[in-house]
Amino acid sequence: MTAEKVITTTEKYAIPGLTNVLYLDMTDRSYSIVDRRDLYEKYLGGSGVAVNLMLEEYKEGTGPLDPEMPVILSTGPLSGVYPTCTKTVALFRSPLNGELGESYAGGHLAMSMRFAGCETIVIKGASKYPLYVSVHNDKVRFRDASSIWNLSSTIDVGKIIRDVEPGAGRRSIIRIGPAGEKGVKYASVNVDTYRHFGRLGLGAVFGAKKLKAIVISGDQEIRSPDHTAYKKQYKKLYDTIVKTGLMEKYHNLGTSENVLVLNELRGLPTRNLQGTSFEGAETISGEHFADNYLIRRVSCAGCPIGCIHVAMLKRPFSKAHEYETLNISYDFELIYALGSNLGVEDPKAVLELIDACEKTGVDIISMGVVLAWATEMLQKKKISTEETLGLELNWGDAAAYLRAIELVVRAPNEFYAALGKGVVYASKKYGGEEFAIHLGGLEIPGYHTGLGNILGLTMGVRHSHLDNAGYSADQKAFNKEMSDEEIIDMLIKEDDLRCMLNSLTICLFARNVYTYENVIEALAAIGIRKTEEELKELGRDTLKKKYELKKKFGFSFENLALPKRFFETASTTGMLEEERVKKALELYRKKRGL
Amino acid sequence: MAKRLKVANPARCIGCYSCMRACARTWYNTISLKNSRINIQTKGGIETPYAQIVCHACVDPPCMRACPIGALTKRKGGGVNFNREICDGCGKCVEACLMGAIHLDVENKAVICKHCGVCTKFCPHDVLEMIEVEDSGEVKVTDTGPVSPTESHKELYGKKEAEEGESGKEKAEEGESGKEEAEEENEKKKAERGSGKKEAEEVK
């Protein structure tokens, strides 16, 4: 292990702007901490800093799983400072669709990185054998992880590292499971058991680098140059979050409140989006889970809300009243992916399916869509049980799906290996592209609300429902007529805002709390002066640079695929025509100047 | 009337650390959690319940007995008052506290809870509460009726709910952050008077 170019924070308790970037090289197990104030001053942090680092680091032609392809984890100046600023962004090249991979996770990670004094981490290279990295303040170690490689559960990885590493209490442990090790293209990285870098396959990138886990803790002191202003601002934000109705949904049922809402609006993808309402919605609703299975709620570090809903599943394993209990966190997207979209209406079965995915470490949305596609392929006799090694897949048959999840990860034949490469790959190989429900090469989240949603997921730089206002634009259009242009304008405005918020890595659930005005005040109270125009420009600039990266990675407007299924099933706002979507895409592109 | 901090409902903790932040912010003028006088932590990851490590306000404090130079004196209502100026950082108080509620700061001075209660104002789930105690620190018997299963459970969210349950005075404070600020300052001054020591250097 060598240390080079070490520059540590010069001011005690520094705050205005951030300072360091920690570079890790997996190939020769070396690290360096470099002063990159220049980046933080211009781009604040989070996605703004990460995008610019990616442009610096990316060498033309490097594939997603090549050793030289960097992974960038970044937090922002508000992380660990204000309530609900709890996210860390991961930027990478997605092994699933080859494009820009961007994923956000909560848990203890952002606070741990901040208090360790490394607000951004760049990981390059690949090891010959499994390693994990420990970061405790400025102490960095690469440790042999061979003995925890091949463990069957991501949960166990956490348990073992907890015992061999210091910093107990508030540290963060991020790790991959079997899916990441074996290179499932939508493998996730588990963050502190209940949160994830879920979408677009960061787990497979970790696996390719032979990076099993990162544990990080820190207890550096930080201080605002104007403590009175900081205290006032903190209190204001805290009160807005805790004592007003702005975040009511997340205080209460959490995201799973959406199950009944979307079902009612006929926007809940069901049985591979053959329908948009599910007759079993009641038993997999947020209300039903809360009343029957919810045992506790927990928070990401520094968030007074506690939107992580943990259910207890009590399962008998003998006739002599013997039980095992599993604690499983659930959210709307998981219930859609493994519930309505697979026709599973038994909440216990949904929990068991979530648990299986958690242990193996895959993105649950992608896994659910892949299994739904495979089920329809079997039903339409486009494949037979020869491909599935005798396994019948039928809507609602959770036992079969449980086995299928295991088989996708173990990949015993070509078919299951194809399923592990995502629905685009599998449908190109076996057919059924018209009902492979993806947009931009990413399996869709749980909304079929109309034009806004499809546009947002296709054009949104992260292909994520939370990074664009698509489905909320549709909801608005459902309540009050909106022209397509108005929908597009709303998307563009929200895109810029959310790009800026992602540079501050606030949780987007709190997006209505962190208005431009509040962000400006919050930054000012810790000594960072920005105007609204500067923040808006930062949002636009970040988005532009993301498109620059996307294009380098092979994105083109001409190759956008719009599977037929989206035009065969009525959405919340009615039937969509392909022509209308294409026109809207053109208009979006024109308005954006892309 | 003496008061002390109590972990009233440990199982309701969601691990948001708002209380620790309030403590460090109020008494150390720092943002990070390091100098909080209370400690919320996991013991076996987030999948297990959070532990709240706070000063127990001992009636006969062992930390006070352990201090060889008299930097700790008995506090009205249990626990100790701390004289930061004479603390020499020997760490004997840290050892003496089985709760693990004392640690040393960067300047090697003890960090000890003074039961000001600011943490309870930032607990969204009533995990922490201030309770009335005898001057000696003995717990007072106040309630004699049957226990309601949701006792001490304030309505948590939404202004409307808070208004229903709270007294007018508290309502006003919630409405105006300026007043709350003043309240925080008052708490601080009160606690300072109580300890008979100024903590100017500590809060700088």
mmCIF file of C-alpha atoms in Angstrom, chain A residues 138-458:
data_model
loop_
_atom_site.group_PDB
_atom_site.id
_atom_site.type_symbol
_atom_site.label_atom_id
_atom_site.label_comp_id
_atom_site.label_asym_id
_atom_site.label_seq_id
_atom_site.Cartn_x
_atom_site.Cartn_y
_atom_site.Cartn_z
ATOM 1 C CA ASP A 138 -7.857 9.226 6.785
ATOM 2 C CA LYS A 139 -6.791 5.610 7.371
ATOM 3 C CA VAL A 140 -7.360 3.456 4.315
ATOM 4 C CA ARG A 141 -6.739 -0.294 4.125
ATOM 5 C CA PHE A 142 -7.216 -2.891 1.431
ATOM 6 C CA ARG A 143 -8.017 -6.256 2.978
ATOM 7 C CA ASP A 144 -8.303 -9.733 1.529
ATOM 8 C CA ALA A 145 -11.992 -10.623 1.193
ATOM 9 C CA SER A 146 -11.561 -14.139 -0.213
ATOM 10 C CA SER A 147 -13.160 -15.698 2.865
ATOM 11 C CA ILE A 148 -16.351 -13.669 2.454
ATOM 12 C CA TRP A 149 -16.560 -14.076 -1.331
ATOM 13 C CA ASN A 150 -19.229 -16.681 -2.203
ATOM 14 C CA LEU A 151 -21.286 -16.071 0.926
ATOM 15 C CA SER A 152 -24.906 -16.638 -0.024
ATOM 16 C CA SER A 153 -26.272 -13.479 1.600
ATOM 17 C CA THR A 154 -25.383 -9.783 1.551
ATOM 18 C CA ILE A 155 -26.783 -9.570 5.082
ATOM 19 C CA ASP A 156 -24.107 -11.966 6.382
ATOM 20 C CA VAL A 157 -21.347 -9.926 4.758
ATOM 21 C CA GLY A 158 -22.371 -6.998 6.940
ATOM 22 C CA LYS A 159 -22.413 -9.139 10.065
ATOM 23 C CA ILE A 160 -18.875 -10.384 9.507
ATOM 24 C CA ILE A 161 -17.337 -7.025 8.632
ATOM 25 C CA ARG A 162 -18.976 -5.470 11.687
ATOM 26 C CA ASP A 163 -16.953 -7.822 13.871
ATOM 27 C CA VAL A 164 -13.579 -7.311 12.251
ATOM 28 C CA GLU A 165 -13.659 -3.546 11.745
ATOM 29 C CA PRO A 166 -13.642 -0.583 14.144
ATOM 30 C CA GLY A 167 -16.047 2.345 14.140
ATOM 31 C CA ALA A 168 -19.122 0.519 15.468
ATOM 32 C CA GLY A 169 -22.285 2.527 15.925
ATOM 33 C CA ARG A 170 -22.735 4.771 12.913
ATOM 34 C CA ARG A 171 -20.387 3.459 10.202
ATOM 35 C CA SER A 172 -21.537 2.425 6.757
ATOM 36 C CA ILE A 173 -20.927 -0.961 5.152
ATOM 37 C CA ILE A 174 -21.707 -1.302 1.464
ATOM 38 C CA ARG A 175 -21.356 -4.736 -0.120
ATOM 39 C CA ILE A 176 -22.305 -7.029 -2.970
ATOM 40 C CA GLY A 177 -23.861 -10.491 -2.905
ATOM 41 C CA PRO A 178 -23.644 -13.519 -5.202
ATOM 42 C CA ALA A 179 -25.344 -11.658 -8.072
ATOM 43 C CA GLY A 180 -22.597 -9.027 -8.147
ATOM 44 C CA GLU A 181 -19.859 -11.629 -7.875
ATOM 45 C CA LYS A 182 -21.284 -13.640 -10.755
ATOM 46 C CA GLY A 183 -21.850 -10.583 -12.906
ATOM 47 C CA VAL A 184 -25.643 -10.432 -13.146
ATOM 48 C CA LYS A 185 -25.956 -7.236 -15.180
ATOM 49 C CA TYR A 186 -28.476 -5.692 -12.790
ATOM 50 C CA ALA A 187 -26.750 -6.692 -9.554
ATOM 51 C CA SER A 188 -27.077 -4.097 -6.801
ATOM 52 C CA VAL A 189 -24.827 -2.846 -4.030
ATOM 53 C CA ASN A 190 -26.383 -3.258 -0.615
ATOM 54 C CA VAL A 191 -25.967 -0.214 1.622
ATOM 55 C CA ASP A 192 -26.356 -0.816 5.349
ATOM 56 C CA THR A 193 -28.774 -3.739 4.900
ATOM 57 C CA TYR A 194 -31.910 -1.804 3.999
ATOM 58 C CA ARG A 195 -30.804 0.641 1.270
ATOM 59 C CA HIS A 196 -29.199 0.078 -2.113
ATOM 60 C CA PHE A 197 -27.448 1.347 -5.170
ATOM 61 C CA GLY A 198 -30.123 -0.575 -6.987
ATOM 62 C CA ARG A 199 -30.532 0.397 -10.593
ATOM 63 C CA LEU A 200 -28.270 -0.170 -13.584
ATOM 64 C CA GLY A 201 -25.891 -2.771 -12.188
ATOM 65 C CA LEU A 202 -23.285 -1.169 -9.928
ATOM 66 C CA GLY A 203 -23.043 -4.566 -8.155
ATOM 67 C CA ALA A 204 -21.658 -6.184 -11.304
ATOM 68 C CA VAL A 205 -19.061 -3.407 -11.596
ATOM 69 C CA PHE A 206 -17.957 -4.021 -7.995
ATOM 70 C CA GLY A 207 -17.813 -7.749 -8.814
ATOM 71 C CA ALA A 208 -15.626 -7.157 -11.865
ATOM 72 C CA LYS A 209 -13.240 -5.110 -9.718
ATOM 73 C CA LYS A 210 -13.270 -7.923 -7.134
ATOM 74 C CA LEU A 211 -14.466 -5.314 -4.663
ATOM 75 C CA LYS A 212 -16.636 -7.120 -2.129
ATOM 76 C CA ALA A 213 -17.313 -4.260 0.249
ATOM 77 C CA ILE A 214 -16.367 -0.836 1.549
ATOM 78 C CA VAL A 215 -16.638 0.022 5.222
ATOM 79 C CA ILE A 216 -16.362 3.679 6.122
ATOM 80 C CA SER A 217 -16.533 5.624 9.345
ATOM 81 C CA GLY A 218 -15.444 9.059 10.487
ATOM 82 C CA ASP A 219 -15.656 11.376 13.426
ATOM 83 C CA GLN A 220 -14.067 14.566 12.223
ATOM 84 C CA GLU A 221 -15.493 17.782 13.585
ATOM 85 C CA ILE A 222 -17.031 20.279 11.229
ATOM 86 C CA ARG A 223 -18.277 23.723 12.050
ATOM 87 C CA SER A 224 -20.124 26.503 10.262
ATOM 88 C CA PRO A 225 -18.435 29.905 9.977
ATOM 89 C CA ASP A 226 -21.746 31.405 11.105
ATOM 90 C CA HIS A 227 -23.097 29.081 13.723
ATOM 91 C CA THR A 228 -26.097 31.221 14.653
ATOM 92 C CA ALA A 229 -27.281 31.315 11.060
ATOM 93 C CA TYR A 230 -26.719 27.569 10.771
ATOM 94 C CA LYS A 231 -28.747 26.820 13.891
ATOM 95 C CA LYS A 232 -31.603 28.960 12.666
ATOM 96 C CA GLN A 233 -31.577 27.365 9.240
ATOM 97 C CA TYR A 234 -31.392 23.839 10.650
ATOM 98 C CA LYS A 235 -34.393 24.495 12.866
ATOM 99 C CA LYS A 236 -36.380 25.933 9.982
ATOM 100 C CA LEU A 237 -35.752 22.925 7.768
ATOM 101 C CA TYR A 238 -36.294 20.446 10.594
ATOM 102 C CA ASP A 239 -39.645 22.026 11.454
ATOM 103 C CA THR A 240 -40.728 22.067 7.820
ATOM 104 C CA ILE A 241 -39.903 18.386 7.522
ATOM 105 C CA VAL A 242 -41.297 17.173 10.831
ATOM 106 C CA LYS A 243 -44.122 19.553 11.634
ATOM 107 C CA THR A 244 -45.811 20.307 8.317
ATOM 108 C CA GLY A 245 -47.696 18.071 5.943
ATOM 109 C CA LEU A 246 -45.071 18.399 3.171
ATOM 110 C CA MET A 247 -43.606 14.971 3.757
ATOM 111 C CA GLU A 248 -46.670 13.336 5.274
ATOM 112 C CA LYS A 249 -46.635 10.427 2.834
ATOM 113 C CA TYR A 250 -43.188 9.315 3.870
ATOM 114 C CA HIS A 251 -43.925 9.714 7.574
ATOM 115 C CA ASN A 252 -46.888 7.464 7.272
ATOM 116 C CA LEU A 253 -47.280 4.491 4.941
ATOM 117 C CA GLY A 254 -44.188 5.366 2.954
ATOM 118 C CA THR A 255 -43.821 4.811 -0.763
ATOM 119 C CA SER A 256 -46.090 1.754 -0.649
ATOM 120 C CA GLU A 257 -48.997 4.179 -0.255
ATOM 121 C CA ASN A 258 -48.788 4.287 -4.053
ATOM 122 C CA VAL A 259 -50.061 0.727 -4.546
ATOM 123 C CA LEU A 260 -53.718 1.624 -4.025
ATOM 124 C CA VAL A 261 -53.330 5.118 -5.455
ATOM 125 C CA LEU A 262 -51.912 3.881 -8.762
ATOM 126 C CA ASN A 263 -54.264 0.932 -8.842
ATOM 127 C CA GLU A 264 -57.169 3.327 -8.554
ATOM 128 C CA LEU A 265 -55.684 5.553 -11.269
ATOM 129 C CA ARG A 266 -55.149 2.507 -13.481
ATOM 130 C CA GLY A 267 -51.422 3.095 -13.665
ATOM 131 C CA LEU A 268 -50.068 0.058 -11.772
ATOM 132 C CA PRO A 269 -48.295 -2.304 -14.203
ATOM 133 C CA THR A 270 -49.777 -5.752 -13.766
ATOM 134 C CA ARG A 271 -48.685 -9.101 -15.250
ATOM 135 C CA ASN A 272 -45.959 -7.686 -17.426
ATOM 136 C CA LEU A 273 -48.026 -4.580 -18.143
ATOM 137 C CA GLN A 274 -50.841 -6.515 -19.738
ATOM 138 C CA GLY A 275 -53.003 -4.460 -17.402
ATOM 139 C CA THR A 276 -52.744 -1.439 -15.141
ATOM 140 C CA SER A 277 -54.893 -2.486 -12.240
ATOM 141 C CA PHE A 278 -54.501 -5.548 -10.092
ATOM 142 C CA GLU A 279 -57.369 -7.414 -8.433
ATOM 143 C CA GLY A 280 -54.994 -8.372 -5.591
ATOM 144 C CA ALA A 281 -53.927 -4.771 -4.892
ATOM 145 C CA GLU A 282 -55.695 -4.682 -1.540
ATOM 146 C CA THR A 283 -53.597 -7.456 0.030
ATOM 147 C CA ILE A 284 -50.292 -6.037 -1.233
ATOM 148 C CA SER A 285 -51.194 -2.448 -0.371
ATOM 149 C CA GLY A 286 -49.153 -0.212 1.913
ATOM 150 C CA GLU A 287 -52.131 -0.214 4.254
ATOM 151 C CA HIS A 288 -52.210 -4.013 4.456
ATOM 152 C CA PHE A 289 -48.455 -4.308 4.983
ATOM 153 C CA ALA A 290 -48.533 -1.644 7.693
ATOM 154 C CA ASP A 291 -51.418 -3.223 9.556
ATOM 155 C CA ASN A 292 -50.144 -6.779 9.404
ATOM 156 C CA TYR A 293 -46.396 -6.924 8.931
ATOM 157 C CA LEU A 294 -44.761 -3.568 9.706
ATOM 158 C CA ILE A 295 -42.756 -3.809 12.930
ATOM 159 C CA ARG A 296 -40.501 -0.788 12.865
ATOM 160 C CA ARG A 297 -39.304 2.101 10.805
ATOM 161 C CA VAL A 298 -35.771 3.346 10.542
ATOM 162 C CA SER A 299 -34.000 6.338 9.069
ATOM 163 C CA CYS A 300 -31.077 7.121 6.920
ATOM 164 C CA ALA A 301 -28.503 8.889 9.103
ATOM 165 C CA GLY A 302 -29.640 12.461 9.598
ATOM 166 C CA CYS A 303 -33.248 12.151 8.489
ATOM 167 C CA PRO A 304 -36.036 12.560 11.041
ATOM 168 C CA ILE A 305 -38.587 10.837 8.861
ATOM 169 C CA GLY A 306 -37.867 7.140 9.041
ATOM 170 C CA CYS A 307 -39.322 6.055 5.712
ATOM 171 C CA ILE A 308 -37.560 2.682 5.741
ATOM 172 C CA HIS A 309 -40.402 0.300 6.506
ATOM 173 C CA VAL A 310 -39.342 -3.017 7.981
ATOM 174 C CA ALA A 311 -41.776 -5.921 7.955
ATOM 175 C CA MET A 312 -41.586 -9.064 10.029
ATOM 176 C CA LEU A 313 -42.381 -12.336 8.359
ATOM 177 C CA LYS A 314 -43.050 -15.140 10.830
ATOM 178 C CA ARG A 315 -42.763 -18.488 9.137
ATOM 179 C CA PRO A 316 -43.478 -21.913 10.670
ATOM 180 C CA PHE A 317 -40.921 -24.602 9.864
ATOM 181 C CA SER A 318 -42.342 -27.548 11.766
ATOM 182 C CA LYS A 319 -45.672 -28.726 13.097
ATOM 183 C CA ALA A 320 -44.383 -28.321 16.658
ATOM 184 C CA HIS A 321 -44.959 -24.562 16.690
ATOM 185 C CA GLU A 322 -41.464 -23.714 15.640
ATOM 186 C CA TYR A 323 -41.005 -20.439 13.797
ATOM 187 C CA GLU A 324 -38.334 -18.451 12.066
ATOM 188 C CA THR A 325 -38.672 -14.724 11.605
ATOM 189 C CA LEU A 326 -37.305 -12.583 8.838
ATOM 190 C CA ASN A 327 -37.054 -8.796 8.895
ATOM 191 C CA ILE A 328 -37.525 -7.401 5.409
ATOM 192 C CA SER A 329 -37.733 -3.815 4.222
ATOM 193 C CA TYR A 330 -40.360 -3.084 1.604
ATOM 194 C CA ASP A 331 -41.196 -0.199 -0.721
ATOM 195 C CA PHE A 332 -43.625 0.534 -3.524
ATOM 196 C CA GLU A 333 -41.325 -0.442 -6.396
ATOM 197 C CA LEU A 334 -40.587 -3.816 -4.848
ATOM 198 C CA ILE A 335 -44.263 -4.554 -4.337
ATOM 199 C CA TYR A 336 -44.993 -3.640 -7.955
ATOM 200 C CA ALA A 337 -42.082 -5.652 -9.359
ATOM 201 C CA LEU A 338 -42.580 -8.830 -7.360
ATOM 202 C CA GLY A 339 -46.296 -8.356 -6.634
ATOM 203 C CA SER A 340 -48.641 -6.905 -9.251
ATOM 204 C CA ASN A 341 -46.288 -7.385 -12.176
ATOM 205 C CA LEU A 342 -45.931 -11.100 -11.374
ATOM 206 C CA GLY A 343 -49.577 -11.469 -10.369
ATOM 207 C CA VAL A 344 -48.580 -12.275 -6.772
ATOM 208 C CA GLU A 345 -51.262 -11.142 -4.340
ATOM 209 C CA ASP A 346 -50.064 -12.947 -1.209
ATOM 210 C CA PRO A 347 -48.153 -10.369 0.853
ATOM 211 C CA LYS A 348 -46.119 -13.078 2.569
ATOM 212 C CA ALA A 349 -44.987 -14.342 -0.807
ATOM 213 C CA VAL A 350 -44.032 -10.812 -1.851
ATOM 214 C CA LEU A 351 -41.909 -10.518 1.289
ATOM 215 C CA GLU A 352 -40.237 -13.866 0.620
ATOM 216 C CA LEU A 353 -39.429 -12.820 -2.939
ATOM 217 C CA ILE A 354 -38.009 -9.497 -1.731
ATOM 218 C CA ASP A 355 -35.899 -11.376 0.801
ATOM 219 C CA ALA A 356 -34.487 -13.722 -1.845
ATOM 220 C CA CYS A 357 -33.482 -10.756 -4.033
ATOM 221 C CA GLU A 358 -31.983 -8.892 -1.056
ATOM 222 C CA LYS A 359 -29.810 -11.816 -0.072
ATOM 223 C CA THR A 360 -28.476 -12.405 -3.540
ATOM 224 C CA GLY A 361 -28.118 -8.669 -4.208
ATOM 225 C CA VAL A 362 -30.044 -7.815 -7.369
ATOM 226 C CA ASP A 363 -32.063 -4.827 -8.451
ATOM 227 C CA ILE A 364 -35.590 -5.935 -7.657
ATOM 228 C CA ILE A 365 -37.320 -3.882 -10.358
ATOM 229 C CA SER A 366 -35.183 -5.440 -13.104
ATOM 230 C CA MET A 367 -35.553 -8.942 -11.672
ATOM 231 C CA GLY A 368 -39.350 -8.585 -11.484
ATOM 232 C CA VAL A 369 -39.614 -7.370 -15.076
ATOM 233 C CA VAL A 370 -37.300 -10.109 -16.365
ATOM 234 C CA LEU A 371 -39.380 -12.803 -14.644
ATOM 235 C CA ALA A 372 -42.627 -11.268 -15.903
ATOM 236 C CA TRP A 373 -41.285 -11.306 -19.464
ATOM 237 C CA ALA A 374 -40.189 -14.956 -19.083
ATOM 238 C CA THR A 375 -43.638 -15.894 -17.794
ATOM 239 C CA GLU A 376 -45.345 -14.329 -20.792
ATOM 240 C CA MET A 377 -42.816 -16.013 -23.131
ATOM 241 C CA LEU A 378 -43.783 -19.387 -21.676
ATOM 242 C CA GLN A 379 -47.489 -18.618 -21.889
ATOM 243 C CA LYS A 380 -47.199 -17.540 -25.491
ATOM 244 C CA LYS A 381 -45.148 -20.694 -26.143
ATOM 245 C CA LYS A 382 -42.254 -18.665 -27.530
ATOM 246 C CA ILE A 383 -40.084 -20.719 -25.209
ATOM 247 C CA SER A 384 -40.748 -24.022 -23.461
ATOM 248 C CA THR A 385 -39.789 -25.619 -20.177
ATOM 249 C CA GLU A 386 -36.750 -26.887 -22.003
ATOM 250 C CA GLU A 387 -35.240 -23.444 -21.645
ATOM 251 C CA THR A 388 -36.368 -23.107 -18.032
ATOM 252 C CA LEU A 389 -34.998 -26.529 -17.055
ATOM 253 C CA GLY A 390 -38.475 -27.819 -16.343
ATOM 254 C CA LEU A 391 -39.612 -24.869 -14.231
ATOM 255 C CA GLU A 392 -43.157 -23.705 -15.007
ATOM 256 C CA LEU A 393 -43.711 -19.999 -14.477
ATOM 257 C CA ASN A 394 -47.287 -18.921 -13.874
ATOM 258 C CA TRP A 395 -48.692 -15.613 -12.625
ATOM 259 C CA GLY A 396 -48.889 -15.675 -8.867
ATOM 260 C CA ASP A 397 -46.782 -18.812 -8.400
ATOM 261 C CA ALA A 398 -44.307 -17.481 -5.858
ATOM 262 C CA ALA A 399 -42.591 -20.814 -5.265
ATOM 263 C CA ALA A 400 -41.614 -21.000 -8.921
ATOM 264 C CA TYR A 401 -40.424 -17.393 -8.888
ATOM 265 C CA LEU A 402 -38.318 -18.047 -5.790
ATOM 266 C CA ARG A 403 -36.533 -20.831 -7.654
ATOM 267 C CA ALA A 404 -36.230 -18.696 -10.762
ATOM 268 C CA ILE A 405 -34.422 -15.934 -8.852
ATOM 269 C CA GLU A 406 -31.841 -18.476 -7.695
ATOM 270 C CA LEU A 407 -31.466 -19.894 -11.209
ATOM 271 C CA VAL A 408 -30.992 -16.467 -12.802
ATOM 272 C CA VAL A 409 -28.092 -15.800 -10.453
ATOM 273 C CA ARG A 410 -26.546 -19.263 -10.796
ATOM 274 C CA ALA A 411 -27.046 -19.295 -14.576
ATOM 275 C CA PRO A 412 -26.982 -23.087 -15.101
ATOM 276 C CA ASN A 413 -27.832 -22.763 -18.825
ATOM 277 C CA GLU A 414 -27.849 -20.245 -21.651
ATOM 278 C CA PHE A 415 -31.423 -19.155 -21.022
ATOM 279 C CA TYR A 416 -30.906 -18.241 -17.373
ATOM 280 C CA ALA A 417 -27.607 -16.582 -18.269
ATOM 281 C CA ALA A 418 -29.560 -14.461 -20.779
ATOM 282 C CA LEU A 419 -32.084 -13.527 -18.089
ATOM 283 C CA GLY A 420 -29.162 -12.311 -15.994
ATOM 284 C CA LYS A 421 -28.256 -9.900 -18.776
ATOM 285 C CA GLY A 422 -31.565 -8.067 -18.665
ATOM 286 C CA VAL A 423 -34.793 -8.059 -20.625
ATOM 287 C CA VAL A 424 -33.342 -6.317 -23.699
ATOM 288 C CA TYR A 425 -30.644 -8.945 -24.173
ATOM 289 C CA ALA A 426 -32.971 -11.864 -23.448
ATOM 290 C CA SER A 427 -35.713 -10.629 -25.795
ATOM 291 C CA LYS A 428 -33.250 -9.992 -28.613
ATOM 292 C CA LYS A 429 -32.116 -13.588 -28.284
ATOM 293 C CA TYR A 430 -35.462 -15.319 -27.724
ATOM 294 C CA GLY A 431 -38.036 -12.914 -29.169
ATOM 295 C CA GLY A 432 -40.855 -11.119 -27.394
ATOM 296 C CA GLU A 433 -39.237 -7.694 -27.797
ATOM 297 C CA GLU A 434 -42.680 -6.142 -28.182
ATOM 298 C CA PHE A 435 -43.518 -6.995 -24.566
ATOM 299 C CA ALA A 436 -40.055 -6.544 -23.045
ATOM 300 C CA ILE A 437 -41.052 -3.627 -20.837
ATOM 301 C CA HIS A 438 -37.968 -1.447 -20.751
ATOM 302 C CA LEU A 439 -37.192 2.118 -21.702
ATOM 303 C CA GLY A 440 -33.659 3.059 -22.621
ATOM 304 C CA GLY A 441 -32.556 -0.492 -21.901
ATOM 305 C CA LEU A 442 -33.682 -0.371 -18.284
ATOM 306 C CA GLU A 443 -36.590 -2.394 -16.937
ATOM 307 C CA ILE A 444 -39.390 0.034 -16.033
ATOM 308 C CA PRO A 445 -40.447 1.124 -12.553
ATOM 309 C CA GLY A 446 -44.052 0.738 -11.415
ATOM 310 C CA TYR A 447 -45.871 3.401 -13.395
ATOM 311 C CA HIS A 448 -47.873 3.419 -16.593
ATOM 312 C CA THR A 449 -49.402 6.818 -16.201
ATOM 313 C CA GLY A 450 -49.021 8.230 -19.690
ATOM 314 C CA LEU A 451 -46.895 10.451 -21.878
ATOM 315 C CA GLY A 452 -44.937 12.198 -19.112
ATOM 316 C CA ASN A 453 -43.794 8.918 -17.623
ATOM 317 C CA ILE A 454 -42.651 7.448 -20.921
ATOM 318 C CA LEU A 455 -40.885 10.658 -21.933
ATOM 319 C CA GLY A 456 -39.234 11.020 -18.543
ATOM 320 C CA LEU A 457 -37.968 7.463 -18.459
ATOM 321 C CA THR A 458 -36.746 7.611 -22.052
#
